[in-house]
Coordinates of C-alpha atoms and ligand atoms in Angstrom, one line a residue:
M749 CA 15.3 -20.3 -5.5
N750 CA 16.5 -19.1 -8.9
T751 CA 17.3 -15.4 -8.7
E752 CA 18.5 -14.7 -12.2
T753 CA 15.4 -12.8 -13.3
P754 CA 15.7 -9.1 -12.4
V755 CA 12.8 -7.2 -10.8
V756 CA 11.3 -3.8 -11.4
V757 CA 9.6 -2.3 -8.4
L758 CA 7.2 0.5 -9.3
G759 CA 7.2 2.9 -6.4
A760 CA 10.0 3.4 -3.8
G761 CA 8.1 4.3 -0.8
Y762 CA 8.8 2.1 2.2
G763 CA 6.8 -0.8 0.6
G764 CA 9.0 -0.6 -2.6
L765 CA 12.1 -0.3 -0.4
G766 CA 11.1 -3.4 1.5
A767 CA 10.7 -5.3 -1.8
A768 CA 14.2 -4.2 -3.0
R769 CA 15.7 -5.3 0.3
S770 CA 13.8 -8.6 0.4
L771 CA 14.6 -9.6 -3.1
G772 CA 18.0 -7.9 -3.2
R773 CA 19.2 -9.8 -0.2
L774 CA 18.6 -13.0 -2.2
G775 CA 20.7 -11.7 -5.0
V776 CA 17.9 -10.5 -7.4
A777 CA 18.9 -7.4 -9.4
A778 CA 16.3 -4.9 -8.4
W779 CA 15.4 -1.8 -10.4
G780 CA 13.4 1.0 -8.7
V781 CA 11.1 3.6 -10.3
H782 CA 9.7 6.5 -8.4
S783 CA 8.2 9.9 -9.2
R784 CA 10.9 11.9 -7.3
R785 CA 14.6 11.7 -7.6
D786 CA 15.1 12.6 -3.9
A787 CA 12.8 9.8 -2.6
P788 CA 14.7 8.2 0.4
G789 CA 13.7 4.7 -0.9
L790 CA 15.8 5.2 -4.0
A791 CA 18.9 5.5 -1.8
S792 CA 18.9 1.8 -1.0
R793 CA 22.1 -0.1 -1.8
Y794 CA 19.9 -2.9 -3.1
W795 CA 18.9 -1.1 -6.3
R796 CA 20.9 -2.2 -9.4
G797 CA 19.5 0.9 -11.0
T798 CA 16.9 3.6 -10.4
A799 CA 14.7 5.8 -12.6
V800 CA 12.5 8.7 -12.1
W801 CA 9.0 8.5 -13.6
D802 CA 5.5 9.3 -12.6
M803 CA 3.4 6.2 -13.4
A804 CA 0.3 8.4 -13.7
A805 CA 1.9 10.3 -16.7
P806 CA 0.2 9.9 -20.1
A807 CA 0.1 6.2 -20.9
E808 CA 2.0 6.5 -24.3
E809 CA 4.9 8.3 -22.6
T810 CA 4.9 5.8 -19.8
L811 CA 5.0 2.9 -22.2
G812 CA 7.9 4.5 -23.9
F813 CA 9.7 4.9 -20.6
M814 CA 9.0 1.2 -19.8
R815 CA 10.5 0.1 -23.1
V816 CA 13.7 2.2 -22.5
L817 CA 13.9 0.8 -19.0
A818 CA 13.6 -2.8 -20.3
A819 CA 16.3 -2.2 -22.9
R820 CA 18.6 -0.8 -20.2
I821 CA 18.0 -3.9 -18.0
G822 CA 18.6 -6.1 -21.0
R823 CA 16.3 -9.0 -20.1
R824 CA 12.7 -9.8 -19.1
A825 CA 12.1 -8.6 -15.6
V826 CA 9.4 -9.3 -13.0
L827 CA 7.2 -6.2 -12.4
L828 CA 6.0 -5.4 -8.9
P829 CA 3.5 -2.5 -8.6
T830 CA 3.4 -0.8 -5.2
T831 CA 1.1 2.1 -5.9
D832 CA -2.5 2.3 -7.3
A833 CA -1.3 4.2 -10.3
A834 CA 1.3 1.5 -11.1
A835 CA -1.3 -1.3 -10.6
L836 CA -3.7 0.5 -12.9
F837 CA -1.1 1.1 -15.5
T838 CA 0.1 -2.5 -15.5
A839 CA -3.4 -3.9 -15.8
A840 CA -4.4 -1.4 -18.5
H841 CA -1.3 -2.2 -20.7
A842 CA -0.7 -5.8 -19.8
G843 CA -0.5 -6.8 -23.5
A844 CA 2.1 -4.2 -24.4
L845 CA 4.2 -4.9 -21.2
A846 CA 4.2 -8.7 -21.5
A847 CA 7.0 -8.8 -24.0
D848 CA 9.4 -7.1 -21.6
F849 CA 8.0 -8.0 -18.2
L850 CA 6.6 -10.8 -16.1
F851 CA 3.7 -10.1 -13.8
A852 CA 0.3 -11.4 -12.6
A853 CA -2.3 -10.4 -15.2
Q854 CA -5.0 -8.6 -13.3
P855 CA -8.4 -8.0 -14.9
L856 CA -8.4 -4.2 -15.6
E857 CA -12.1 -3.7 -14.7
L858 CA -11.6 -5.4 -11.3
V859 CA -8.5 -3.3 -10.5
R860 CA -10.5 -0.1 -11.4
A861 CA -13.4 -1.2 -9.3
L862 CA -11.2 -2.0 -6.3
V863 CA -9.3 1.3 -6.2
D864 CA -12.6 3.3 -6.5
K865 CA -14.1 3.2 -3.0
R866 CA -17.6 3.8 -4.5
R867 CA -17.4 0.7 -6.6
L868 CA -15.8 -1.3 -3.8
Q869 CA -18.9 -0.6 -1.7
Q870 CA -21.0 -2.1 -4.6
L871 CA -18.7 -5.2 -4.7
L872 CA -19.0 -5.7 -1.0
A873 CA -22.8 -5.4 -1.1
A874 CA -23.0 -7.9 -4.0
A875 CA -20.9 -10.4 -2.0
G876 CA -23.2 -10.0 1.0
L877 CA -20.5 -8.5 3.1
P878 CA -21.1 -5.9 5.8
A879 CA -19.7 -2.4 5.5
P880 CA -19.8 0.7 7.6
R881 CA -22.6 3.1 6.6
T882 CA -21.3 5.1 3.6
A883 CA -22.3 8.0 1.5
F884 CA -21.0 10.0 -1.5
P885 CA -22.7 13.4 -1.0
S886 CA -22.9 15.8 -3.9
D887 CA -23.5 18.9 -1.8
A888 CA -23.5 20.4 1.7
D889 CA -27.0 19.2 2.4
G890 CA -26.0 15.7 1.6
V891 CA -23.1 16.0 4.1
R892 CA -25.6 17.3 6.8
R893 CA -28.1 14.6 6.1
F894 CA -25.4 11.9 6.5
A895 CA -24.1 13.4 9.7
R896 CA -27.7 13.3 11.1
E897 CA -28.0 9.6 10.3
V898 CA -24.7 8.6 12.0
D899 CA -24.3 8.4 15.7
G900 CA -20.6 8.9 16.3
S901 CA -17.8 10.3 14.3
I902 CA -17.5 10.4 10.5
V903 CA -14.4 9.6 8.5
A904 CA -14.1 11.5 5.2
K905 CA -11.9 10.2 2.4
E906 CA -11.1 10.6 -1.2
A907 CA -13.5 8.3 -3.1
D908 CA -11.5 7.7 -6.3
P909 CA -7.7 8.2 -6.2
R910 CA -7.7 8.5 -10.0
M911 CA -9.5 11.8 -9.9
P912 CA -7.7 15.0 -9.3
G913 CA -7.2 16.1 -5.7
V914 CA -4.9 15.1 -3.0
S915 CA -5.0 11.9 -0.9
W916 CA -6.8 13.2 2.2
K917 CA -8.6 11.8 5.2
A918 CA -10.2 13.3 8.3
V919 CA -12.2 12.2 11.2
A920 CA -14.9 14.7 12.2
T921 CA -17.7 14.9 14.7
S922 CA -20.0 17.2 12.8
A923 CA -21.0 18.2 9.3
D924 CA -19.9 21.7 10.0
A925 CA -16.4 20.6 10.8
L926 CA -16.2 18.7 7.6
L927 CA -17.6 21.5 5.5
A928 CA -15.2 24.0 7.1
D929 CA -12.2 21.9 6.0
A930 CA -10.7 23.2 2.8
E931 CA -9.8 19.8 1.4
G932 CA -13.1 18.3 2.3
A933 CA -14.9 21.2 0.6
R934 CA -12.7 20.7 -2.5
L935 CA -13.4 17.0 -2.8
L936 CA -17.1 17.7 -2.3
A937 CA -17.0 20.2 -5.2
L938 CA -15.1 17.7 -7.3
G939 CA -17.8 15.0 -6.6
N940 CA -15.0 12.8 -5.1
L941 CA -15.9 12.9 -1.3
M942 CA -16.7 9.7 0.5
L943 CA -18.2 9.8 4.0
Q944 CA -18.3 6.8 6.3
E945 CA -19.4 6.2 9.8
Y946 CA -16.2 5.9 12.0
V947 CA -16.3 2.4 13.5
A948 CA -15.5 3.2 17.1
G949 CA -12.5 1.5 18.8
G950 CA -8.8 2.0 19.3
D951 CA -6.1 1.5 16.6
E952 CA -6.0 -2.2 17.5
A953 CA -9.6 -2.6 16.0
S954 CA -7.9 -2.1 12.6
W955 CA -6.7 -5.2 10.8
M956 CA -4.8 -6.0 7.6
F957 CA -4.7 -8.8 5.2
D958 CA -1.8 -9.2 2.7
G959 CA -1.7 -12.0 0.3
Y960 CA -1.1 -13.4 -3.2
F961 CA -3.5 -15.1 -5.6
D962 CA -2.3 -17.1 -8.6
S963 CA -3.6 -17.2 -12.1
Q964 CA -6.4 -19.6 -11.0
S965 CA -7.3 -17.2 -8.3
A966 CA -6.1 -19.6 -5.7
C967 CA -4.7 -17.9 -2.6
R968 CA -1.0 -18.9 -2.3
A969 CA -0.1 -16.6 0.6
A970 CA -2.4 -15.3 3.3
F971 CA -1.1 -13.1 6.2
V972 CA -3.3 -11.3 8.7
G973 CA -2.1 -8.6 11.0
Q974 CA -3.4 -6.2 13.6
K975 CA -2.5 -2.6 13.8
L976 CA -1.4 -1.6 17.3
R977 CA -0.9 2.0 16.4
Q978 CA -1.6 4.2 13.4
Y979 CA 0.0 7.3 12.1
P980 CA -1.7 9.7 12.2
P981 CA -3.7 8.2 15.1
G982 CA -7.3 7.3 14.3
A983 CA -7.2 6.9 10.6
G984 CA -3.8 6.5 9.2
V985 CA -1.3 3.9 8.1
A986 CA 0.0 1.2 10.5
S987 CA 2.9 2.5 12.5
L988 CA 3.2 -0.5 14.8
A989 CA 1.6 -3.8 13.9
V990 CA 1.7 -7.4 14.8
C991 CA 1.2 -10.5 12.6
A992 CA -1.6 -12.5 14.2
R993 CA -3.7 -15.5 13.3
N994 CA -7.3 -14.6 12.6
D995 CA -9.2 -17.3 10.7
E996 CA -12.4 -15.2 10.4
V997 CA -10.6 -12.3 8.6
E998 CA -8.6 -14.7 6.4
A999 CA -11.6 -16.8 5.3
M1000 CA -13.7 -13.7 4.6
V1001 CA -11.1 -11.9 2.5
V1002 CA -10.0 -15.0 0.6
A1003 CA -13.7 -15.9 -0.2
F1004 CA -14.4 -12.4 -1.3
L1005 CA -11.3 -12.1 -3.6
R1006 CA -11.7 -15.6 -5.0
G1007 CA -15.3 -14.8 -5.9
L1008 CA -14.0 -11.8 -7.9
G1009 CA -11.5 -13.9 -9.7
Y1010 CA -8.7 -11.8 -8.1
R1011 CA -5.0 -12.4 -9.2
G1012 CA -1.7 -11.1 -7.9
M1013 CA -0.6 -9.3 -4.8
V1014 CA -3.2 -7.6 -2.5
D1015 CA -3.4 -5.6 0.6
V1016 CA -6.7 -5.2 2.5
D1017 CA -7.7 -2.9 5.4
L1018 CA -10.4 -4.0 7.8
R1019 CA -12.0 -2.8 11.0
Y1020 CA -13.5 -4.8 13.8
D1021 CA -17.0 -3.5 14.7
A1022 CA -17.8 -4.3 18.3
R1023 CA -21.5 -3.5 17.8
D1024 CA -22.1 -6.6 15.7
G1025 CA -18.9 -8.5 16.3
R1026 CA -18.0 -8.5 12.6
Y1027 CA -15.1 -7.4 10.5
K1028 CA -15.7 -4.7 7.9
I1029 CA -13.6 -4.4 4.7
L1030 CA -12.6 -0.8 4.3
D1031 CA -10.0 -0.8 1.5
V1032 CA -8.6 -3.2 -1.1
N1033 CA -5.3 -2.3 -2.6
P1034 CA -4.6 -4.4 -5.8
R1035 CA -0.8 -4.3 -5.3
L1036 CA 2.0 -4.8 -2.8
G1037 CA 1.0 -3.2 0.6
A1038 CA 3.3 -0.6 2.1
A1039 CA 3.6 -2.6 5.4
F1040 CA 4.0 -6.0 3.7
R1041 CA 7.3 -6.7 5.5
L1042 CA 5.3 -7.2 8.7
F1043 CA 4.4 -10.5 7.1
V1044 CA 7.2 -13.0 6.8
D1045 CA 6.9 -16.8 6.9
R1046 CA 9.0 -19.4 8.6
R1047 CA 11.2 -19.8 5.5
G1048 CA 11.5 -16.0 5.0
L1049 CA 8.8 -15.8 2.3
D1050 CA 6.9 -12.6 2.0
V1051 CA 4.3 -11.4 -0.6
A1052 CA 7.0 -9.9 -2.8
R1053 CA 9.0 -13.2 -2.8
V1054 CA 5.9 -15.2 -3.5
A1055 CA 4.9 -12.9 -6.4
Y1056 CA 8.5 -13.3 -7.8
L1057 CA 8.4 -17.1 -7.5
D1058 CA 5.1 -17.3 -9.3
A1059 CA 6.0 -14.8 -12.1
T1060 CA 9.2 -16.7 -12.8
G1061 CA 7.4 -20.1 -12.9
Q1062 CA 9.0 -21.4 -9.7
A1063 CA 7.1 -23.5 -7.1
I1064 CA 5.6 -21.7 -4.2
P1065 CA 6.0 -23.5 -0.9
S1066 CA 3.1 -23.4 1.5
V1067 CA 3.3 -20.2 3.5
E1068 CA 3.4 -20.3 7.3
P1069 CA 3.2 -16.8 8.9
L1070 CA 5.4 -15.9 11.8
E1071 CA 2.7 -14.9 14.3
G1072 CA 3.8 -12.4 16.9
R1073 CA 6.3 -10.7 14.6
R1074 CA 6.1 -7.0 14.9
W1075 CA 7.0 -4.3 12.4
M1076 CA 7.3 -0.6 13.0
L1077 CA 7.2 2.6 10.9
E1078 CA 9.6 5.2 12.4
E1079 CA 6.8 7.7 12.8
D1080 CA 5.5 5.5 15.6
A1081 CA 7.9 7.5 17.9
T1082 CA 5.5 10.5 17.6
A1083 CA 3.2 8.5 20.0
L1084 CA 5.6 9.8 22.7
V1085 CA 5.0 13.5 22.0
R1086 CA 1.6 13.9 20.5
R1087 CA -1.1 15.8 22.3
D1088 CA -3.9 13.2 22.5
R1089 CA -3.3 9.5 23.1
R1090 CA 0.2 10.2 24.2
I1091 CA 2.0 7.2 25.8
G1092 CA 4.9 7.1 28.2
V1093 CA 8.4 6.1 27.3
L1094 CA 8.2 2.8 29.3
A1095 CA 4.9 1.8 27.8
W1096 CA 6.2 2.7 24.3
T1097 CA 9.4 0.7 24.8
A1098 CA 7.5 -2.3 26.1
S1099 CA 5.2 -2.2 23.0
L1100 CA 8.3 -2.5 20.7
R1101 CA 9.1 -6.0 22.1
G1102 CA 8.8 -8.3 19.1
V1103 CA 9.6 -5.7 16.5
R1104 CA 11.8 -7.5 14.0
E1105 CA 12.0 -4.9 11.3
L1106 CA 11.5 -1.2 10.7
A1107 CA 10.1 0.5 7.6
W1108 CA 13.1 2.7 6.8
F1109 CA 16.0 1.6 8.9
A1110 CA 18.0 -1.5 8.2
A1111 CA 21.5 -2.1 9.6
D1112 CA 22.8 -3.4 6.3
D1113 CA 21.2 -0.5 4.3
P1114 CA 21.3 2.7 6.3
R1115 CA 21.1 5.2 3.5
P1116 CA 17.3 5.5 3.0
L1117 CA 16.8 6.5 6.7
L1118 CA 19.8 9.0 6.5
V1119 CA 18.5 10.6 3.3
R1120 CA 15.1 10.8 4.9
G1121 CA 16.5 12.5 8.0
L1122 CA 18.5 15.0 5.9
R1123 CA 15.5 15.8 3.8
G1124 CA 13.6 16.5 7.0
V1125 CA 16.3 18.9 8.2
R1126 CA 16.6 20.7 4.8
G1127 CA 12.8 20.9 4.4
R1128 CA 11.0 19.4 1.5
A1129 CA 12.9 19.7 -1.7
A1130 CA 11.3 21.3 -4.6
G1131 CA 9.0 19.4 -6.9
G1132 CA 9.9 16.1 -8.5
A1133 CA 11.8 15.9 -11.7
H1134 CA 10.5 13.8 -14.6
R1135 CA 12.2 11.7 -17.2
R1136 CA 15.6 11.1 -15.8
G1137 CA 17.6 8.1 -16.7
P1138 CA 18.5 5.1 -14.5
S1139 CA 21.1 6.1 -12.0
G1140 CA 24.6 6.5 -13.4
V1141 CA 23.4 6.6 -17.0
P1142 CA 23.4 10.0 -18.7
V1143 CA 19.8 11.0 -19.4
R1144 CA 20.2 11.6 -23.1
D1145 CA 21.8 8.2 -23.7
V1146 CA 18.9 6.4 -22.4
W1147 CA 15.7 8.4 -22.7
P1148 CA 13.8 9.1 -25.9
S1149 CA 13.6 12.9 -26.1
Ligands
ADP518 N1 -15.0 3.8 8.7 C1 -13.9 3.7 9.4 N2 -13.9 3.5 10.8 C2 -12.8 3.3 11.5 N3 -11.6 3.5 11.0 C3 -11.4 3.8 9.7 C4 -12.6 3.9 8.9 N4 -12.1 4.2 7.6 C5 -10.8 4.2 7.7 N5 -10.4 4.0 8.9 C6 -9.0 3.9 9.4 O1 -8.1 4.6 8.5 C7 -7.3 3.7 7.8 C8 -7.1 4.2 6.3 O2 -8.4 4.2 5.7 P1 -8.6 3.4 4.3 O3 -10.0 3.3 4.1 O4 -7.8 2.2 4.3 O5 -8.0 4.5 3.3 P2 -6.7 4.5 2.4 O6 -7.2 4.2 1.0 O7 -6.2 5.9 2.5 O8 -5.7 3.5 2.9 C9 -7.9 2.4 7.9 O9 -7.0 1.3 7.8 C10 -8.5 2.4 9.3 O10 -7.6 2.1 10.3
MG519 MG1 -5.9 1.6 3.4

């Protein structure tokens, strides 16, 4: 593999950190961009340089930032978005970015439709795919009406992440509980609340698909995994997951995305519904998934490496997932102490068999976990700083004022 082309990873959460480690270990010069200077992911030894920037900042300023970054790197670099904001920005400004960066050109309207859960519901319906019963109520009556239609619990989410408001999710058993929640009421007032019937089952009824589609929308990497535990439990991110073969999930997701002409990296969340025996697509993230390092193939390929190969015009070998591989987010240890669904030490330890990689810890790169621990001890540092130069470079020498 030719590793001369640098990579810019937009977002240094544990997904971005995983990309820096995966490509950095091969010798690729990785540059990291994150909205906060104190982000633990920026502490990795695998960054050649880092910069602080909020990709949701006004587009003209962000384009200016990207030009300065490109000049600092000194050659065309592969661009890997790991957040919705970065994927949206990259798709919206593909023309302007193409001179300095290599990336999968994603159709902007499709990226917009996928990140907006209201429009995702329309795409699923148009493709004839089943989805849990969903509503976008505009007032309290609408919330009560939906609660009456649904038998079990309701999950409430933010519908469109581009609208103001925080990323918030809750599982509730009644309309009153939802309306009493300050965040829920706020999203309702903003017209950005989505309600969905909670598809019953344990964490292991939640599935993931991570993959890569080339410029012809051919799927060049397809990985399927099952969540074993989530954090927070019930409706969170995968904290313990296993790579597993599931032809039904793979075929359904690939057909859906091909039908949309999808290109680039993707991360999909699904839920198995025992009532009709079908898998329901919940969420399609048009970017690198945070838990993508669960998915590694026999040759060590993962979605970031496949995206890098394709962007640099190198052949992509056929991908053979390592089934049974487990991956863990450190928060999984909270399963030992939480009030409900607590598990014993022996059962927890047994469930870690097969864990090959952790989200934050790596023996050859311990700083991100240390920084994260220190930040926990000191409490959350004050708000993020904007417009700082790549590490080690005085700000005013690099940044336009
Ligand atoms: N309707 C639902 N029924 C059951 N579990 C759900 C439902 N919606 C979300 N979840 C759980 O919560 C997780 C996060 O929800 P998701 O829709 O993917 O939102 P986000 O955009 O925050 O990732 C899912 O992966 C799933 O495990
Ligand atoms: Mg999701």
